[in-house]
Every structure is written in structure tokens, then in C-alpha cells.
Coordinates of C-alpha atoms in Angstrom, one line a residue:
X1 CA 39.6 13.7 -6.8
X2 CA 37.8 10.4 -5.5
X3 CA 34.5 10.2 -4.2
X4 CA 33.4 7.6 -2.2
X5 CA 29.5 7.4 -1.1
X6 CA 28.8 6.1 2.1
X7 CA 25.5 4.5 2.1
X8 CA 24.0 3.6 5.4
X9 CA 21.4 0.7 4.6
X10 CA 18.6 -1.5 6.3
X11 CA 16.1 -3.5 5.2
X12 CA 15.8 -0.1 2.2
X13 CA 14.5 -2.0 -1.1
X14 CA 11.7 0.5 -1.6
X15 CA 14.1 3.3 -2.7
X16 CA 17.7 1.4 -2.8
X17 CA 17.3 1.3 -7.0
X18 CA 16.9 5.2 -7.5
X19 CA 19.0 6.1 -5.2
X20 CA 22.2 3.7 -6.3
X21 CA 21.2 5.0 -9.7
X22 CA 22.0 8.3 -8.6
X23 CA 25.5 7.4 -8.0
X24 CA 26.5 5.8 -11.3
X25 CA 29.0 7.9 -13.1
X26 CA 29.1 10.1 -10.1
X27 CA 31.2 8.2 -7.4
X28 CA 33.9 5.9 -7.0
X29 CA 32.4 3.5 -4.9
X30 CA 30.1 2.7 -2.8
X31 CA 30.4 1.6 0.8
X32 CA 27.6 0.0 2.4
X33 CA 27.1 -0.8 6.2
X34 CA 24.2 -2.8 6.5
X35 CA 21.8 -3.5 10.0
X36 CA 20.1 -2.2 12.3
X37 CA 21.0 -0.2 15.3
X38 CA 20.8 -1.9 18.9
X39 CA 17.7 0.5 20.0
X40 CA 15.8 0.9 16.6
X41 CA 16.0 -2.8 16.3
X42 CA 14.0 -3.0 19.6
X43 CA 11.5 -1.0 18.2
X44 CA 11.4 -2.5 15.3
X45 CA 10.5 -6.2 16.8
X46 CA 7.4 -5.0 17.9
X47 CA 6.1 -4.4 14.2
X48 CA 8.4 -7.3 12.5
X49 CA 8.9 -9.8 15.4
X50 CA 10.6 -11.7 12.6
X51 CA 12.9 -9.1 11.7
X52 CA 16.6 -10.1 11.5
X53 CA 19.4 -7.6 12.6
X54 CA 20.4 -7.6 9.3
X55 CA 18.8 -7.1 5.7
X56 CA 16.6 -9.6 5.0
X57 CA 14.6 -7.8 2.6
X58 CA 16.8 -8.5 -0.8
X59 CA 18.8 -5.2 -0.6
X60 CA 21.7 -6.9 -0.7
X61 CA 20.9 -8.9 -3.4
X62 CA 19.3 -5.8 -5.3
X63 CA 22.8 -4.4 -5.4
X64 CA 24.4 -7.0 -6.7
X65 CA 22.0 -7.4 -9.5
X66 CA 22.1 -3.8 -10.8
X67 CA 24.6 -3.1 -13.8
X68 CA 27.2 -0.5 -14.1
X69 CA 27.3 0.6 -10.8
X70 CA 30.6 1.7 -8.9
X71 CA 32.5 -0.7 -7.1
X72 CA 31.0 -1.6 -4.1
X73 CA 32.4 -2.3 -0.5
X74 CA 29.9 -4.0 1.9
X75 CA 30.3 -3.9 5.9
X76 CA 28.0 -5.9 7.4
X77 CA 26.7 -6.4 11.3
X78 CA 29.4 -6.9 14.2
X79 CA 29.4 -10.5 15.0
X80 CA 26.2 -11.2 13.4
X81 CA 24.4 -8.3 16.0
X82 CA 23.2 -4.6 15.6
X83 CA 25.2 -2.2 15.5
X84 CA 25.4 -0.9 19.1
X85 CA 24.2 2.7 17.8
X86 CA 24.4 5.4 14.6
X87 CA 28.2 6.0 15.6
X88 CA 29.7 3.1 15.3
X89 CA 27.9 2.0 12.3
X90 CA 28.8 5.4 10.8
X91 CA 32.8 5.1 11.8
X92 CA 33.1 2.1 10.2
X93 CA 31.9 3.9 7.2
X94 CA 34.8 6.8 7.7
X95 CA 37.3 3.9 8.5
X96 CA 36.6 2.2 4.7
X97 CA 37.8 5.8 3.1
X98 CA 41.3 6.5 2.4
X99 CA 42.9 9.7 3.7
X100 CA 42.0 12.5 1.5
X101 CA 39.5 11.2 -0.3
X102 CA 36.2 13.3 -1.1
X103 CA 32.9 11.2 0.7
X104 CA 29.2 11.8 0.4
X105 CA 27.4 11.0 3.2
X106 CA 23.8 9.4 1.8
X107 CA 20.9 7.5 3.2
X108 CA 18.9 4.3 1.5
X109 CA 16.0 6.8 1.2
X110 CA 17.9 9.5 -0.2
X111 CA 19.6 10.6 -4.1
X112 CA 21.4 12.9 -5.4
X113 CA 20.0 15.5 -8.4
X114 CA 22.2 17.5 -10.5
X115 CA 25.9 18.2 -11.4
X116 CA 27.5 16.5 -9.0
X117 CA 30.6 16.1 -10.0
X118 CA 30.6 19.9 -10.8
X119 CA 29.8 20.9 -6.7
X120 CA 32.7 18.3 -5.8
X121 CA 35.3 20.4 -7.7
X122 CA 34.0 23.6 -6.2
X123 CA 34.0 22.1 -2.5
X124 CA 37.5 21.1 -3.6
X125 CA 38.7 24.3 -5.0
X126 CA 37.1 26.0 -2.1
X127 CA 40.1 24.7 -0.3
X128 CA 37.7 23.6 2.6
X129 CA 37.3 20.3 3.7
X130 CA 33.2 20.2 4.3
X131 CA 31.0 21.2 1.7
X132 CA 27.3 20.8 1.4
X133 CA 24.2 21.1 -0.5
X134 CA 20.5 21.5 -0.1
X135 CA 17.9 19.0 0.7
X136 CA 14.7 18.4 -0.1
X137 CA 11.7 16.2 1.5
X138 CA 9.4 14.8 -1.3
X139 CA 6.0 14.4 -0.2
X140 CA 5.7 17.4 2.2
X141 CA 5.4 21.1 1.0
X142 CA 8.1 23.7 -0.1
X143 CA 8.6 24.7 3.3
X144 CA 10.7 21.2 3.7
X145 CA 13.4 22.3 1.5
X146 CA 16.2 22.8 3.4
X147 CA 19.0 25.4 1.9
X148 CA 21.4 25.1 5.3
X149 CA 21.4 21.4 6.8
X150 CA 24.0 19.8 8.3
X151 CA 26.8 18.7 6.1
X152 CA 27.1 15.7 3.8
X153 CA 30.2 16.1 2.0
X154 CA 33.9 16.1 3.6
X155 CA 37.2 15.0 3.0
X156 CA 38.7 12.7 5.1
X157 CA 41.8 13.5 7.5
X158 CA 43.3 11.9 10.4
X159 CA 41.7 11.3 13.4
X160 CA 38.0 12.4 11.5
X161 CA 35.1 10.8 13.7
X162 CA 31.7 10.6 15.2
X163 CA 30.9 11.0 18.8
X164 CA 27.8 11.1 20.8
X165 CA 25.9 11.5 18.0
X166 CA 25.7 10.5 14.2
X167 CA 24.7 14.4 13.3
X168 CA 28.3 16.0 13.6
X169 CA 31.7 14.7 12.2
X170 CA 34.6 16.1 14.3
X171 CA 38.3 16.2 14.0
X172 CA 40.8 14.2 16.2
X173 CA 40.3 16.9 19.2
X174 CA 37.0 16.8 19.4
X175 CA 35.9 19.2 17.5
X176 CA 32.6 19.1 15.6
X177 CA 33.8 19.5 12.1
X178 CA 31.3 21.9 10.6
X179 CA 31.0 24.5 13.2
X180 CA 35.4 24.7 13.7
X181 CA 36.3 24.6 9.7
X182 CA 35.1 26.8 6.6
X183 CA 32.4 25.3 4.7
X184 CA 31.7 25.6 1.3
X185 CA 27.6 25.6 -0.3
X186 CA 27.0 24.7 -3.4
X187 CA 23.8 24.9 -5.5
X188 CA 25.0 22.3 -8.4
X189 CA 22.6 19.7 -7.1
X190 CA 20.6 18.7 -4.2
X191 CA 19.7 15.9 -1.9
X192 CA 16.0 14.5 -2.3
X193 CA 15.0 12.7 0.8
X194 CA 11.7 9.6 -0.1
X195 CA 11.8 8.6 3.9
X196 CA 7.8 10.4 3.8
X197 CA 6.8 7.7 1.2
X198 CA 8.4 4.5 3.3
X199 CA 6.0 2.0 4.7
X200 CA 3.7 2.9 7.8
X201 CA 5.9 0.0 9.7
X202 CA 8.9 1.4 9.2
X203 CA 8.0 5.3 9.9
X204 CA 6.2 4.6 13.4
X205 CA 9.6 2.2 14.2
X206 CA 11.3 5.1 13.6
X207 CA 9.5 8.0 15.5
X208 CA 9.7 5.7 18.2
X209 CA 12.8 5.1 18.4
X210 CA 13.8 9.1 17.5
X211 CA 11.3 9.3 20.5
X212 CA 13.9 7.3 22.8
X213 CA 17.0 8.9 21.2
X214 CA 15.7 12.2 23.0
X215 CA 14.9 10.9 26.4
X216 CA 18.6 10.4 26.4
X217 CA 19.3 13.7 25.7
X218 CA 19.7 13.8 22.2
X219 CA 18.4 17.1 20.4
X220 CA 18.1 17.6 16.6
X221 CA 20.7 20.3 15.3
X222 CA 19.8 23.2 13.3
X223 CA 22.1 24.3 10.5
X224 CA 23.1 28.3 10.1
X225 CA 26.7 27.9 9.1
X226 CA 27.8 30.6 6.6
X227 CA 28.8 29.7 3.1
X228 CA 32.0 30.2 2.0
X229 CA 32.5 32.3 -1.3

């Protein structure tokens, strides 16, 4: 099987070496869409007025520099702007993936810990095409590990998407991928999310913009979707 990681960067230097670290000998590739989105980028003027849609912070150049990685693929800002929002910025992540290839979904602030290539060839096996694995917020207590979040890990088939929100991948009716098709769980390693350890700047540019993501409507989703054995 091959295993693409889709890495979904801006201005991330901070945690960009442990987490592409985390991906030698474990993916394929990497693809990486740089920049920010239209509405974070708004908030984040008002801390960085200097601040660039794209990377200006030598993550890019960090990559490059790093030995023995996976081949990497880099997509960067439409026409020089940000990205208009999380979905399009995400689906031109699924559009770099070959049909039926394995992906990881993975943030800048994020790594993987464990056997990873064992839990591919059990999601694989599994015969289901979404798998998943726990995640864990360094910095906060054991309440914030998370057994049953939303999925990270699926294969890619015609027609797969995002719509309305970056949260849910569906299929080409519609249909939000993770609550329509089995799932497979696996316990053979977990993702470790650093975001609580980024910069003051970058956190309150965040909760703002999170902030202004749910006076339109949006509402973060809960995970309870039963593992399959």
C-alpha cells in the first residue's frame, strides 16, 4: 500500500522538525499546502500586521534542509492569496493523492507515535476505507486524550471531498464519510497534538478566528463511531 501524509502548513517552524521526523520511513510522501486561510489571516494581521499570506517564517526552507525525508509535493497559495477557507485548502490536498492510495491527514503541530505502518495494514485488512487512531494534547491533563476523534486516515476513491466544513470527508453524494462507511480503530500508534505549546500570537489568532467560524454556524463534532473488529 502507499501512504501519503497530507500536511496542512502555515508559518509552523516551532514543531515542523518533530513532526516531519515522524514521517520518515513511515510515508510515501508528503504533500504540503502552505497559507493561510482568508478569515484566519484577518485575524492574524492584527497580531503580525506584517504577516504574508504565505510562510514567511523558513518552514519551507526547513523542509528542504532536513535529510532522508519522503518525497515531498508542495501546493502553495492560489494566485499568490489565502486560501478562501479550510476546504479548499484541504481538497487540493485530496486532489494530489492518487485513487486508492492510503492518506494520513496531519497538522504542522501534530506527529505520529508508534507502529504506524503496522495500523495501516490493519485499516487495510479491515477492508474499510477510514481508519483512525487516538490523539493526545501535550500540555493539558489525561482527560485530553482522545480514544474516538474524528478520523485521520482514509483511502481515496472517486468523488472523495470536503464540504462546508474541513471536519468531515464525504463521498461523491454527499455523504460524510465516517458516519456512512465502517471504520476501523487501531491502537498501534497515536496522534500527539503540541498546538498548547505554540506562541501566545498564534493561539489568541486562532481562538479568534475559531470564535468567527461559529458565528457562522460552525459547531465542533464529537466522535462516537463504533470500531470495527
Amino acid at each position: 500500500m502507499r501512504v501519503h501524509a497530507l500536511l496542512n502548513l502555515y508559518n509552523d517552524r516551532t514543531f515542523l522538525v518533530p513532526m516531519l521526523e515522524s514521517m520518515r520511513d513511515r510515508v510515501d510522501n508528503i504533500i504540503v499546502a502552505d497559507g493561510a486561510y482568508k478569515l484566519y489571516y484577518k485575524e492574524h494581521l492584527n497580531f503580525n500586521p506584517n504577516a504574508k499570506p504565505w510562510s514567511t517564517d523558513g518552514s519551507l526552507e526547513l523542509i528542504k534542509c532536513l535529510p532522508d525525508l519522503p518525497p515531498i509535493q508542495h501546493i502553495g497559495c492560489p494566485n499568490g492569496e489565502p486560501w478562501p477557507d479550510q476546504c479548499a485548502k484541504r481538497n487540493a490536498l485530496l486532489d494530489a493523492v492518487p485513487i486508492d492510495d492510503w492518506f494520513i491527514i496531519i497538522d504542522a503541530d501534530e506527529m505520529l507515535v508508534g507502529d504506524v505502518k503496522t495500523g495501516m495494514q490493519r485499516i487495510e485488512a479491515s477492508g474499510c476505507i477510514v481508519g483512525n487512531a487516538p490523539l493526545y494534547n501535550v500540555g493539558l491533563d489525561e482527560a485530553r486524550l482522545f480514544p474516538a476523534w474524528h478520523a485521520r486516515i482514509y483511502q481515496k476513491i472517486e468523488g472523495l471531498h470536503y464540504y462546508g466544513t474541513h471536519w468531515y470527508l464525504r463521498d461523491s453524494f454527499n455523504r460524510v464519510i465516517e458516519t456512512n462507511y465502517p471504520m476501523k480503530w487501531i491502537n498501534n500508534f497515536v496522534f500527539v497534538h503540541l498546538k498548547w505549546l505554540k506562541s501566545m500570537g498564534r493561539l489568541v489568532s486562532h481562538d479568534n478566528y475559531m470564535k468567527d467560524m461559529k458565528k457562522q454556524g460552525w459547531v465542533e463534532p464529537k466522535q462516537s463511531h463504533a470500531e470495527v473488529k
